[in-house]
Coordinates of C-alpha atoms in Angstrom, one line a residue:
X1 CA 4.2 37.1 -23.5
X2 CA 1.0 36.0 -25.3
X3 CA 0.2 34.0 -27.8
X4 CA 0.7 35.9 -31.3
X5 CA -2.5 35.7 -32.5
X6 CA -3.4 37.4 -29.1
X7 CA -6.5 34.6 -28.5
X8 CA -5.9 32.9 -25.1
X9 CA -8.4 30.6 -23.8
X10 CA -9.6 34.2 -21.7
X11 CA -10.4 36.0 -24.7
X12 CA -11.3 33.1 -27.0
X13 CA -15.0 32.9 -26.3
X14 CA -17.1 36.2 -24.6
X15 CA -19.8 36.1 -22.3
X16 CA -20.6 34.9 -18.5
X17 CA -22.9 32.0 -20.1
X18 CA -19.5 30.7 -22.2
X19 CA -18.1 30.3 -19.0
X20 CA -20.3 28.3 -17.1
X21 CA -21.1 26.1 -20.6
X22 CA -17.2 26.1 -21.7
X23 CA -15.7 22.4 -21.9
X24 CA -12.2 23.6 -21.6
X25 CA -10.3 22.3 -18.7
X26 CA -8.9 25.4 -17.8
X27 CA -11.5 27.4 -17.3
X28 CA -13.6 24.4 -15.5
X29 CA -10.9 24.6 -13.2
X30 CA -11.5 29.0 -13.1
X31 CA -14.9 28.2 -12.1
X32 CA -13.6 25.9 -9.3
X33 CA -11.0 28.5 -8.1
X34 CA -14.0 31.1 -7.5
X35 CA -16.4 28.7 -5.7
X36 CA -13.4 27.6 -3.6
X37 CA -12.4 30.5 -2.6
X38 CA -15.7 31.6 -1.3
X39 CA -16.1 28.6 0.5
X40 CA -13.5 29.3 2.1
X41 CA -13.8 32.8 3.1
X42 CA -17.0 31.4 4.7
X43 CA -15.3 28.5 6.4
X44 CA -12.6 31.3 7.4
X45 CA -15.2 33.6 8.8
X46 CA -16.4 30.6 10.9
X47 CA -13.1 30.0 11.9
X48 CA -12.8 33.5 13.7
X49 CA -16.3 33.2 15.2
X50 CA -14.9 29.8 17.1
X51 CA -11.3 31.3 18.1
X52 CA -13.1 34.8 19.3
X53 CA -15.6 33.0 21.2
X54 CA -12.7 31.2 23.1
X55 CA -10.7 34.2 23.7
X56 CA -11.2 34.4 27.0
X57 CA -13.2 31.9 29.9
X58 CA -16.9 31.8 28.7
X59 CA -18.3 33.5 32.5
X60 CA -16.1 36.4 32.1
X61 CA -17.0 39.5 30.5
X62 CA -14.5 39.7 26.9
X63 CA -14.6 40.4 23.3
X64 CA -16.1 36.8 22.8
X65 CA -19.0 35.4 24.1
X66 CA -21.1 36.2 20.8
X67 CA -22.4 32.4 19.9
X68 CA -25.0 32.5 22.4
X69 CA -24.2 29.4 24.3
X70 CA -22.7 25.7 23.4
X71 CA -25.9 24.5 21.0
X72 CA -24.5 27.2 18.7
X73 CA -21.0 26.9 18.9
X74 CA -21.6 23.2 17.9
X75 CA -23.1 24.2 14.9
X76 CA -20.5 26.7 13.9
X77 CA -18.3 23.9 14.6
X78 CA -19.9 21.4 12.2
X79 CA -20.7 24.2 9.5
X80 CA -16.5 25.3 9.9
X81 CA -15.6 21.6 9.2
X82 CA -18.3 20.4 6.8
X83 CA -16.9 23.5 4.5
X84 CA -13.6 23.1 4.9
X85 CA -13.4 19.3 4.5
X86 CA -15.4 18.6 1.6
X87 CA -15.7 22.5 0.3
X88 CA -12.3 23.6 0.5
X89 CA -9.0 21.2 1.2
X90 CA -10.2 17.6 -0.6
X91 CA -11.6 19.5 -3.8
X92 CA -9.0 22.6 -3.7
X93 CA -5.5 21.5 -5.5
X94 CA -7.0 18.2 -7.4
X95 CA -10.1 20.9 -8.9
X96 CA -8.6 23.9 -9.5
X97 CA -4.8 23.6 -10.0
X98 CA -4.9 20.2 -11.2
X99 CA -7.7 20.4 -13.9
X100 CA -5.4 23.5 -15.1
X101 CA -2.5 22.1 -15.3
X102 CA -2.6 18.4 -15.2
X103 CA -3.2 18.1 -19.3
X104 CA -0.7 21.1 -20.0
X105 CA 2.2 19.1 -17.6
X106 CA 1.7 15.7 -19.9
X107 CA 1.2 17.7 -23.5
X108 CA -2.7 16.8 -23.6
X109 CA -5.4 19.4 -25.3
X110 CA -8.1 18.6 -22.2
X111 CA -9.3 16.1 -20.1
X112 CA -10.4 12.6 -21.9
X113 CA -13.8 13.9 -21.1
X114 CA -14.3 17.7 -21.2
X115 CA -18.1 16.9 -20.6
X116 CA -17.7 14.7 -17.5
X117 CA -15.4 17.1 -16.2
X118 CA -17.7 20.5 -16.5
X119 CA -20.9 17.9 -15.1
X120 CA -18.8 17.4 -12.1
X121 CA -18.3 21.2 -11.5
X122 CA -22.5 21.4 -11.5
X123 CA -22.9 18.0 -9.7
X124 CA -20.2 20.0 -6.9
X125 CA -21.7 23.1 -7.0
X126 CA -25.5 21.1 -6.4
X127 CA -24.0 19.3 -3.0
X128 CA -22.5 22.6 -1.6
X129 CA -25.8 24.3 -2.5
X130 CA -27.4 21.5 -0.4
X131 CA -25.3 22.0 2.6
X132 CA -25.4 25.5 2.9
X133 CA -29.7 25.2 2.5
X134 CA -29.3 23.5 5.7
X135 CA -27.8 26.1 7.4
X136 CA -30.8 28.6 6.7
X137 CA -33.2 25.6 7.4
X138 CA -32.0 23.8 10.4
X139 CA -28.6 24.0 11.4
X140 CA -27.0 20.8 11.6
X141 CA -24.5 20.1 15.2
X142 CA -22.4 16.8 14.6
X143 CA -19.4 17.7 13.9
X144 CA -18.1 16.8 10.2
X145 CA -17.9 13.5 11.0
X146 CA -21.7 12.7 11.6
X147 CA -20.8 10.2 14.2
X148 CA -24.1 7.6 15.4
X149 CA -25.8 7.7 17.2
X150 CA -26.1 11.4 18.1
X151 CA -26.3 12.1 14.2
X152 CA -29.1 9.7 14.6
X153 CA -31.5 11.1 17.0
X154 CA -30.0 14.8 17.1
X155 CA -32.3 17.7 15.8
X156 CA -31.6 19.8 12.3
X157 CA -31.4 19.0 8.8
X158 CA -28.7 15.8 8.9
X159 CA -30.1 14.0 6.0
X160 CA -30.1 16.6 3.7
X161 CA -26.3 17.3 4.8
X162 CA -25.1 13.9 4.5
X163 CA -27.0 14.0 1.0
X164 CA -25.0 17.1 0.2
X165 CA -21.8 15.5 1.5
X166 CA -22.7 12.1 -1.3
X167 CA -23.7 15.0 -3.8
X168 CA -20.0 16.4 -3.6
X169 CA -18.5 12.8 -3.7
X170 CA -19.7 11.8 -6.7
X171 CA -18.0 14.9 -8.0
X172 CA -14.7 13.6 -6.7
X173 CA -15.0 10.4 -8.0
X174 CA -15.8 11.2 -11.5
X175 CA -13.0 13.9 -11.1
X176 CA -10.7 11.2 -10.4
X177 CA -11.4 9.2 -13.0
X178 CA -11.3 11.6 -15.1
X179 CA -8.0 12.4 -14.3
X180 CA -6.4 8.6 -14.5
X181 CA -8.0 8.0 -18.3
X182 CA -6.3 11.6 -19.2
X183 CA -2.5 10.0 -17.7
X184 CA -3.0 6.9 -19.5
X185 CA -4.5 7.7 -22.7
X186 CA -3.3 11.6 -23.8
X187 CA 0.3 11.8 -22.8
X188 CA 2.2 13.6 -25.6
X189 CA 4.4 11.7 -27.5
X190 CA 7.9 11.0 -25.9
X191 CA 6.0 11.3 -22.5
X192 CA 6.4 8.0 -20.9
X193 CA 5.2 8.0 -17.2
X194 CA 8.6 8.2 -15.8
X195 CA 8.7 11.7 -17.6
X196 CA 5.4 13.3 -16.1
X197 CA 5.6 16.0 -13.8
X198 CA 5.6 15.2 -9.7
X199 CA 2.5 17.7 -9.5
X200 CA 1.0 15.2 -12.1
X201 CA 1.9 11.7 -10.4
X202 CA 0.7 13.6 -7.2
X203 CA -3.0 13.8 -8.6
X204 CA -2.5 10.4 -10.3
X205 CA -2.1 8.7 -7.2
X206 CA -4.7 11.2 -5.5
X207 CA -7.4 10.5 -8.2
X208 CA -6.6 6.4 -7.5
X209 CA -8.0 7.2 -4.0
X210 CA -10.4 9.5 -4.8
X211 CA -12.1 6.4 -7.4
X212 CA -11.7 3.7 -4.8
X213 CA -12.3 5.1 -1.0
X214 CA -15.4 7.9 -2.1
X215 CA -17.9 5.2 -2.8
X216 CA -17.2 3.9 0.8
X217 CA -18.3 7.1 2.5
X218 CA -21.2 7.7 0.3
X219 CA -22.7 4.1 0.8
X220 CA -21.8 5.1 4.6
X221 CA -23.9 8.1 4.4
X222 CA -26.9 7.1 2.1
X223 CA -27.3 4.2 4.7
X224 CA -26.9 6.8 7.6
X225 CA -29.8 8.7 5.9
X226 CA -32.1 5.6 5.7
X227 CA -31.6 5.6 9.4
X228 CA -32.8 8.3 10.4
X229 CA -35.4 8.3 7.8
X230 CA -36.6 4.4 7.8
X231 CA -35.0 3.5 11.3
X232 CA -33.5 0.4 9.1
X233 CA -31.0 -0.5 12.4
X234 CA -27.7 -0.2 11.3
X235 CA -25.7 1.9 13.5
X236 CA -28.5 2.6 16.2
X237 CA -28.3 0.3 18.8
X238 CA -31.6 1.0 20.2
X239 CA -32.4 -0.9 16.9
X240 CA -30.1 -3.6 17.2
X241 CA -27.7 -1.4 15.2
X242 CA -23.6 -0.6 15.9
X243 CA -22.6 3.0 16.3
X244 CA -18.7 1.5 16.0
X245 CA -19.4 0.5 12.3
X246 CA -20.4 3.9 11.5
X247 CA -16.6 5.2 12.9
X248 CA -15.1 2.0 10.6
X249 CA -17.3 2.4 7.7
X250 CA -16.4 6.5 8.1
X251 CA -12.4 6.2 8.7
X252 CA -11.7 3.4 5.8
X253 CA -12.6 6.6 3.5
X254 CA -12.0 9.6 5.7
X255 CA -8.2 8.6 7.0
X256 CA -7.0 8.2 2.9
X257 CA -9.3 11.2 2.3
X258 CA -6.5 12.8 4.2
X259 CA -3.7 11.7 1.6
X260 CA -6.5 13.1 -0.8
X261 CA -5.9 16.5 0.9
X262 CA -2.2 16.3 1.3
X263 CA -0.8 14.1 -1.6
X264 CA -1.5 17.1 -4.2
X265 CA -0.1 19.8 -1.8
X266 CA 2.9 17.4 -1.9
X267 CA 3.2 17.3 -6.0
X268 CA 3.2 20.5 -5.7
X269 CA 6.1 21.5 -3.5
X270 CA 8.2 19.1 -5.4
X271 CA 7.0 21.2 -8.3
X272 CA 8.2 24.4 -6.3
X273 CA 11.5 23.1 -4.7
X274 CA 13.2 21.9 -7.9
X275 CA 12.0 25.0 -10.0
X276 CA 13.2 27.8 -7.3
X277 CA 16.5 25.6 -6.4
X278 CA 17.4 25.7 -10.3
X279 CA 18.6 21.7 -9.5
X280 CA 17.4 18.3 -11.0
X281 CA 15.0 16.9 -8.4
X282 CA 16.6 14.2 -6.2
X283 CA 15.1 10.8 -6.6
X284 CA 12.5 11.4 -8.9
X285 CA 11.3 7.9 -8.9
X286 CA 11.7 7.5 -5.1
X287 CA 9.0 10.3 -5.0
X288 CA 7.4 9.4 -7.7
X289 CA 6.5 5.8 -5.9
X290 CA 6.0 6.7 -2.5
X291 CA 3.1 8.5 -3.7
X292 CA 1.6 5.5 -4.8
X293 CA 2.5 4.1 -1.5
X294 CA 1.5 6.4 1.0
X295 CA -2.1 5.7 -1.5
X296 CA -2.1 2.0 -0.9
X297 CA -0.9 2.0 2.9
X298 CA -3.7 5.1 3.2
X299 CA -6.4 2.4 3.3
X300 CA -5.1 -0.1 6.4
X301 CA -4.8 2.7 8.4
X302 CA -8.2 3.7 9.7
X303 CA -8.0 2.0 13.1
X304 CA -5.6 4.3 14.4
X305 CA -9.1 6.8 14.7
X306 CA -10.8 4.2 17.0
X307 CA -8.2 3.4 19.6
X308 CA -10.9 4.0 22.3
X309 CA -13.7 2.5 20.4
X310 CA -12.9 -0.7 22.3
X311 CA -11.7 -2.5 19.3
X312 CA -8.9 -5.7 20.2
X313 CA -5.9 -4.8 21.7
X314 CA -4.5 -7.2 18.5
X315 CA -6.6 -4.3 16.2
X316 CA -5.1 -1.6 17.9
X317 CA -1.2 -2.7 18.0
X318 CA -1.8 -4.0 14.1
X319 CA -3.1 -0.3 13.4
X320 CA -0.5 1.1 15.5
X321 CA 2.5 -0.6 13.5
X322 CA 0.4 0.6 9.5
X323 CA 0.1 4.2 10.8
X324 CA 3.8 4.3 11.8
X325 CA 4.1 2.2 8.3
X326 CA 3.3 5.6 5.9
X327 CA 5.9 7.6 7.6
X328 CA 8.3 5.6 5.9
X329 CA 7.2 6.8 2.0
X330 CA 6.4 9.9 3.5
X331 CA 10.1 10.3 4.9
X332 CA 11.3 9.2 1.5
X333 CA 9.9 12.5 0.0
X334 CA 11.2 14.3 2.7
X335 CA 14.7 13.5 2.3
X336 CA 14.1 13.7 -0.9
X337 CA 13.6 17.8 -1.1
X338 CA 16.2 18.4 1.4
X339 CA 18.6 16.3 -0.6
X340 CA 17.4 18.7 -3.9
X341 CA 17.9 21.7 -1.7
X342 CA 21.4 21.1 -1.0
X343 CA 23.8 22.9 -3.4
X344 CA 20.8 24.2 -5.2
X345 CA 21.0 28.2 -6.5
X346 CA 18.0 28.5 -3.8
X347 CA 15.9 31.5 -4.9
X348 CA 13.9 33.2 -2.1
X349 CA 10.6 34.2 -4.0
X350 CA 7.3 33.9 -2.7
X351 CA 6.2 30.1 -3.8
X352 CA 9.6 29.1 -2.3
X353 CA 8.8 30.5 1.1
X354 CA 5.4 29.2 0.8
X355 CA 7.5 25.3 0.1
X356 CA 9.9 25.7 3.1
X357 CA 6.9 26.5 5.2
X358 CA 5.5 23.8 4.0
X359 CA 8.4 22.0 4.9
X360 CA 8.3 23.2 8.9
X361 CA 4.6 22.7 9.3
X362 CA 4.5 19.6 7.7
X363 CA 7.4 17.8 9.8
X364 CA 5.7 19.2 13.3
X365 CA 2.2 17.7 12.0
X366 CA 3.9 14.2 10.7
X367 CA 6.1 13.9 14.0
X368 CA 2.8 14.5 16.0
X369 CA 1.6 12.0 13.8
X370 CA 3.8 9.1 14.3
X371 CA 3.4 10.4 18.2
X372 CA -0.5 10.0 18.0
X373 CA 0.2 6.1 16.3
X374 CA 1.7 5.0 19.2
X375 CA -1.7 3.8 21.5
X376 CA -0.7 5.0 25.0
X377 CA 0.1 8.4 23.6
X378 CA -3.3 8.5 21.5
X379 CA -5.1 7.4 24.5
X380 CA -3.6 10.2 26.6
X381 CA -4.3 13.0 23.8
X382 CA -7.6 11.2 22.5
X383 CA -9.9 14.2 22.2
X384 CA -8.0 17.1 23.2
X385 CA -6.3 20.0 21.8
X386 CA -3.3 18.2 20.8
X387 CA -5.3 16.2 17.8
X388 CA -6.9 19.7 17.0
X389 CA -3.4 21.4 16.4
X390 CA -2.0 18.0 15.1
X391 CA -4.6 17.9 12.5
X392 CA -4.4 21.8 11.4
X393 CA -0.8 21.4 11.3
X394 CA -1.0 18.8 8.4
X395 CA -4.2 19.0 6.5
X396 CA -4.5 23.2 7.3
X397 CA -0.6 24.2 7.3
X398 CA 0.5 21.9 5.0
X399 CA -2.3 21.7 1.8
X400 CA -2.4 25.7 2.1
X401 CA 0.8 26.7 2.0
X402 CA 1.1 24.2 -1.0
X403 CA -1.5 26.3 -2.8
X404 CA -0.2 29.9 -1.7
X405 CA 2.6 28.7 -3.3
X406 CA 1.3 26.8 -6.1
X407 CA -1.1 29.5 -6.7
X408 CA 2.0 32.7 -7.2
X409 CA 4.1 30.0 -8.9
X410 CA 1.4 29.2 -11.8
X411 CA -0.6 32.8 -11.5
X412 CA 1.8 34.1 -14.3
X413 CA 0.8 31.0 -16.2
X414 CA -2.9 31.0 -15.5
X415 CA -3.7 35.0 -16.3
X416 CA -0.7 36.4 -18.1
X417 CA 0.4 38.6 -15.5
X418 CA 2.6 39.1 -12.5
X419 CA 2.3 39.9 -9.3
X420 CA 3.8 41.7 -6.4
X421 CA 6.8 39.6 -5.3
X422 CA 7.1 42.0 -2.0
X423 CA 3.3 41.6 -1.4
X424 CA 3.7 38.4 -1.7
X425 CA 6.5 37.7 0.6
X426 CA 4.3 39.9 3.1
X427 CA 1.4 37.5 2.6
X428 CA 3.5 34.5 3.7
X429 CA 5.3 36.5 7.0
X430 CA 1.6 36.9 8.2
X431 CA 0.2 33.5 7.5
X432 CA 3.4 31.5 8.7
X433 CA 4.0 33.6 12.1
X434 CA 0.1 33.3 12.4
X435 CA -0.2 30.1 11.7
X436 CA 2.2 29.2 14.5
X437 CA 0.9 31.6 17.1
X438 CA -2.5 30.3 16.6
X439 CA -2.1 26.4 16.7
X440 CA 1.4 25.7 18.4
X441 CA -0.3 26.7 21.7
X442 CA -2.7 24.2 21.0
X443 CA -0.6 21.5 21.6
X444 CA 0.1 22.5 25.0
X445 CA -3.3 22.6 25.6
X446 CA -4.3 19.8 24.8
X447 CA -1.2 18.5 26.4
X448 CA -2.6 19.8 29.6
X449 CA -5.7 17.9 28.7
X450 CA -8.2 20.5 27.8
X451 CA -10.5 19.1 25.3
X452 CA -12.0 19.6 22.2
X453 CA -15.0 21.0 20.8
X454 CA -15.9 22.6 23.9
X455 CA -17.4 26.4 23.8
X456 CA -16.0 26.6 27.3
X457 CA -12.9 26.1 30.3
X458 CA -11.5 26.3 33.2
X459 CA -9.8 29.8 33.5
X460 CA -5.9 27.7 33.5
X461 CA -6.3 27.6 29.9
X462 CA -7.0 31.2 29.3
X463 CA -3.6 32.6 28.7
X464 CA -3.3 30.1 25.7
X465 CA -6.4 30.4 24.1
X466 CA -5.7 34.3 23.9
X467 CA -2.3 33.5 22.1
X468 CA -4.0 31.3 19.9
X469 CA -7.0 33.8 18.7
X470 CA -4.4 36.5 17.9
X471 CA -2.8 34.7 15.7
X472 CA -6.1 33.5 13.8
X473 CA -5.9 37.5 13.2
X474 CA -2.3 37.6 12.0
X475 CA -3.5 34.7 9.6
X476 CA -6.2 36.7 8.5
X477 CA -4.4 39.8 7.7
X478 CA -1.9 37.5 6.0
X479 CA -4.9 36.4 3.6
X480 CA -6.4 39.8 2.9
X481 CA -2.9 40.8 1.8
X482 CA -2.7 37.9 -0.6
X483 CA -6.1 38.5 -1.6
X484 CA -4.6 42.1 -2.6
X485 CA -1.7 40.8 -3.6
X486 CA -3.6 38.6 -6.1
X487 CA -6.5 41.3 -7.0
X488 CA -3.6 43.9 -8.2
X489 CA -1.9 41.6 -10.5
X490 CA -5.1 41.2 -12.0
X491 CA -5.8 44.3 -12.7
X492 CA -2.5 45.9 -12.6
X493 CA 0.6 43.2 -13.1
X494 CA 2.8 43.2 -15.8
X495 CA 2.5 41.2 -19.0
X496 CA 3.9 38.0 -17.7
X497 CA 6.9 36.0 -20.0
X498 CA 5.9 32.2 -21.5
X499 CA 8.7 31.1 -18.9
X500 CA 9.2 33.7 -15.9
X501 CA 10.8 31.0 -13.4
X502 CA 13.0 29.3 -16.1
X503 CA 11.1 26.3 -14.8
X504 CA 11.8 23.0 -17.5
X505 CA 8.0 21.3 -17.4
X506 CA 5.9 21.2 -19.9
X507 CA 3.4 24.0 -19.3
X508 CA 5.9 26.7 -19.2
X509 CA 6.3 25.7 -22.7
X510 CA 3.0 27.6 -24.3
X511 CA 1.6 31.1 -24.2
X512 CA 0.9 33.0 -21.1
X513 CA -2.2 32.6 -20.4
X514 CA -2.2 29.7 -23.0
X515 CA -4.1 29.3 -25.8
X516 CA -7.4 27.3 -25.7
X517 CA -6.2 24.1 -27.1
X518 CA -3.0 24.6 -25.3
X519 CA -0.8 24.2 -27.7
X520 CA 0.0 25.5 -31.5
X521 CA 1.2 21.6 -32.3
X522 CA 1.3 18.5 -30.2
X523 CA 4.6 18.5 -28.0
X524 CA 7.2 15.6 -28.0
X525 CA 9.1 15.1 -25.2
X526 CA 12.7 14.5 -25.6
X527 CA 14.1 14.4 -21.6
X528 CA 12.7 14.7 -18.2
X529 CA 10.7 17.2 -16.2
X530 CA 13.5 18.8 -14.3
X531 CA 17.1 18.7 -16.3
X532 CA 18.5 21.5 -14.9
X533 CA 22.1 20.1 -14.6

């Protein structure tokens, strides 16, 4: 149902240029949605070209083979991870689902500053520009993480990609703080910060990261770029320099940039769980806090990365006990869903089956995780397959199921219409299976020692590698059915209701799509987020 005057922040202003000049947080976070997503079709694309070249043992005549030899499949590599890192998962539920609906959750109009907040969609848009120049100019072959001193001496156009990667930082920062002035300063009245939405404390304690541990990556970078420009001798040792800074300097903001990727895709199942279980979410406050403390203990666990750097054996048993440390808040929210789930009127839609996979893929990644703390184990898997299908199975599993689902949960909200529900179900049966098929193996792999970021093997690991790049396809027709999914609700869904879900937060409140100040009169908040019963 729309808004009776039948203006919606859609409709409200005409034109392409109103778009990219609008201040309104809803459409900023539009614009992010469609940049997003084609960074991520491109990162996907790469994706493919990795598993099909490792379909089958690199001397033997298969459907692969096509990147040439391993100087390209490097920089595939890089490219896949550059773009999915600082393109597609850190940006992706903070920029689009949280500048959407971060001000609607605590009653606000916008963002405290609508400017800063359209500047950092240009300033992001600039750095991804940058990085994909590079690709056309001289493609870059370090792997995401830049590590010295290859990065250092290595051919291709690393400056301007580390530039690119700063670039896109700023925009997180100022994102960020964007986002912690808004919690403190525009909550409606009534809304206290033990009544704001999960989803909202979720990008609260996301944006506290985002402000503190950014800076340290982009000093890390800027001072990477003077080294290869000025040879200033800071992480080449030829110059007197340490390459193991570099990993220190990189992993005290790249190992929280991982809570950066997952703490949203957490606020958002919680969002998910409690509305599709019809039940008051069980220990709200225990959630609410052990978001703020898997933030704090996200910077003293950066170590854990460097457990063959040669650091102390004191370093590496102190890092050892912190990374085991965050499983503890992280368990809280854990028990916490599962406690919500029981007894609830569980309704099987689409976002739901999207949460439980989240669930599943998040428990194998975070019990591989705890696994990987331990030093002997790390040692063992250090470099293999086994962090490979770790990783994907928290960052990859776990932030995109959280924004399938978050996306068809809010996609009534956000365009006024609804979807296919069947379609949608389909979409999820594809990616789930797919995702298993394609990175479960992986752990055997790498169990078996077979390592990573090689464009070649031994033919004992062939059998699993061709398990693994059929299910990259079953994820990939999973996608294109969302993408369907998605594109016929657009043009075809039916009106969507104010309130389809009978979900109890605070943007379910207004107009579908809402209006462009959100609201006919400013809320007041009476009781919590989720009374149910």
């Amino acid at each position: 149902m729309g808004h009776a005057s039948g203006k919606n922040y859609i409709n409200e202003e005409p034109g392409l240029l109103s778009w990219f000049t609008s201040l309104d947080h809803k459409r900023i976070a539009i614009l992010y949605f469609v940049s997003i997503m084609f960074f991520f079709l491109v990162g996907g694309i790469m994706a493919l070209l990795l598993r099909l070249e490792l379909f089958a043992v690199n001397s033997a005549p298969n459907v692969g083979n096509i990147l040439k030899n391993g100087d390209v499949y490097n920089q595939v590599l890089t490219y896949h991870g550059a773009v999915m890192v600082f393109m597609v998962i850190v940006p992706g539920i903070p920029a689009i689902l949280g500048n959407f609906f971060l001000p609607l959750q605590i009653g606000a109009k916008d963002v405290a500053f609508p400017r800063l907040n359209l500047a950092s969609w240009y300033i992001f848009m600039l750095g991804a520009a940058l990085a994909v120049i590079t690709f056309f100019v001289a493609k870059v072959d370090t792997g995401w993480t830049f590590y010295t001193p290859y990065s250092i001496r290595t051919g291709g156009a690393v400056v301007m990609m580390v530039v690119a990667a700063f670039i896109m930082g700023m925009s997180s920062i100022v994102t960020g703080l964007n986002f912690i002035v808004t919690v403190h300063k525009l909550r409606a009245p009534g809304m206290s910060m033990f009544r704001i939405p999960l989803f909202t404390w979720a990008i609260y304690s996301t944006a506290i990261i985002q402000v503190l541990a950014t800076p340290v990556l982009g000093i890390t970078l800027l001072l990477l770029a003077m080294e290869r420009t000025f040879g200033v001798g800071i992480f080449d040792p030829k110059l007197g320099g340490d390459p193991v800074l570099f990993q220190h300097f990189f992993w005290f903001y790249s190992h929280p940039a991982v809570y950066i990727m997952i703490l949203p895709a957490m606020g958002v199942i919680s969002e998910l769980i409690t509305t599709y279980s019809k039940k008051t979410i069980f220990g709200y406050t225990a959630i609410a806090f052990s978001s703020i403390g898997i933030a704090a203990v996200s910077f003293f666990v950066w170590g854990h990365h460097m457990f063959v750097s040669g650091q102390s054996e004191i370093a590496g048993i102190v890092f050892s006990f912190l990374t085991m440390l965050v499983g503890v808040p992280t368990a809280i929210k854990m028990f916490n869903w599962l406690a919500t789930l029981y007894k609830g009127s569980i309704e099987f839609t689409a976002p739901m089956l999207y949460a439980l996979g989240f669930l599943f893929l998040f428990a194998i990644g975070g019990v591989t995780g705890i696994m990987l703390a331990v030093t002997a184990i790390d040692v063992h898997f250090h470099d293999t397959y086994f962090v490979v299908a770790h990783f994907h199975y928290v960052m990859v599993g776990g932030t995109l199921m959280a924004i399938m689902g978050g996306f068809f949960h809010w996609f009534p909200k956000m365009f006024g219409k609804m979807y296919s529900e069947v379609g949608a179900r389909w979409s999820w049966v594809f990616i789930f299976i797919g995702f298993n098929v394609t990175f479960f193996p992986q752990f055997i792999l790498g169990a078996k020692g077979m390592p990573r970021r090689y464009f070649d093997y031994v033919p004992e690991y062939e059998t699993l590698n061709r398990v693994s790049t059929v299910g990259s396809w079953l994820i990939t027709i999973g996608f294109l059915i969302g993408l369907y999914v998605i594109v016929q609700g657009l043009r075809k869904g039916k009106q969507a209701p104010d309130n389809p879900w009978g979900s109890k937060t605070l943007e379910w409140q207004t107009s579908s799509p809402p209006i462009m100040h959100n609201f006919d009169h400013d809320p007041v908040v009476t009781a919590g987020p989720y009374e149910y019963k």
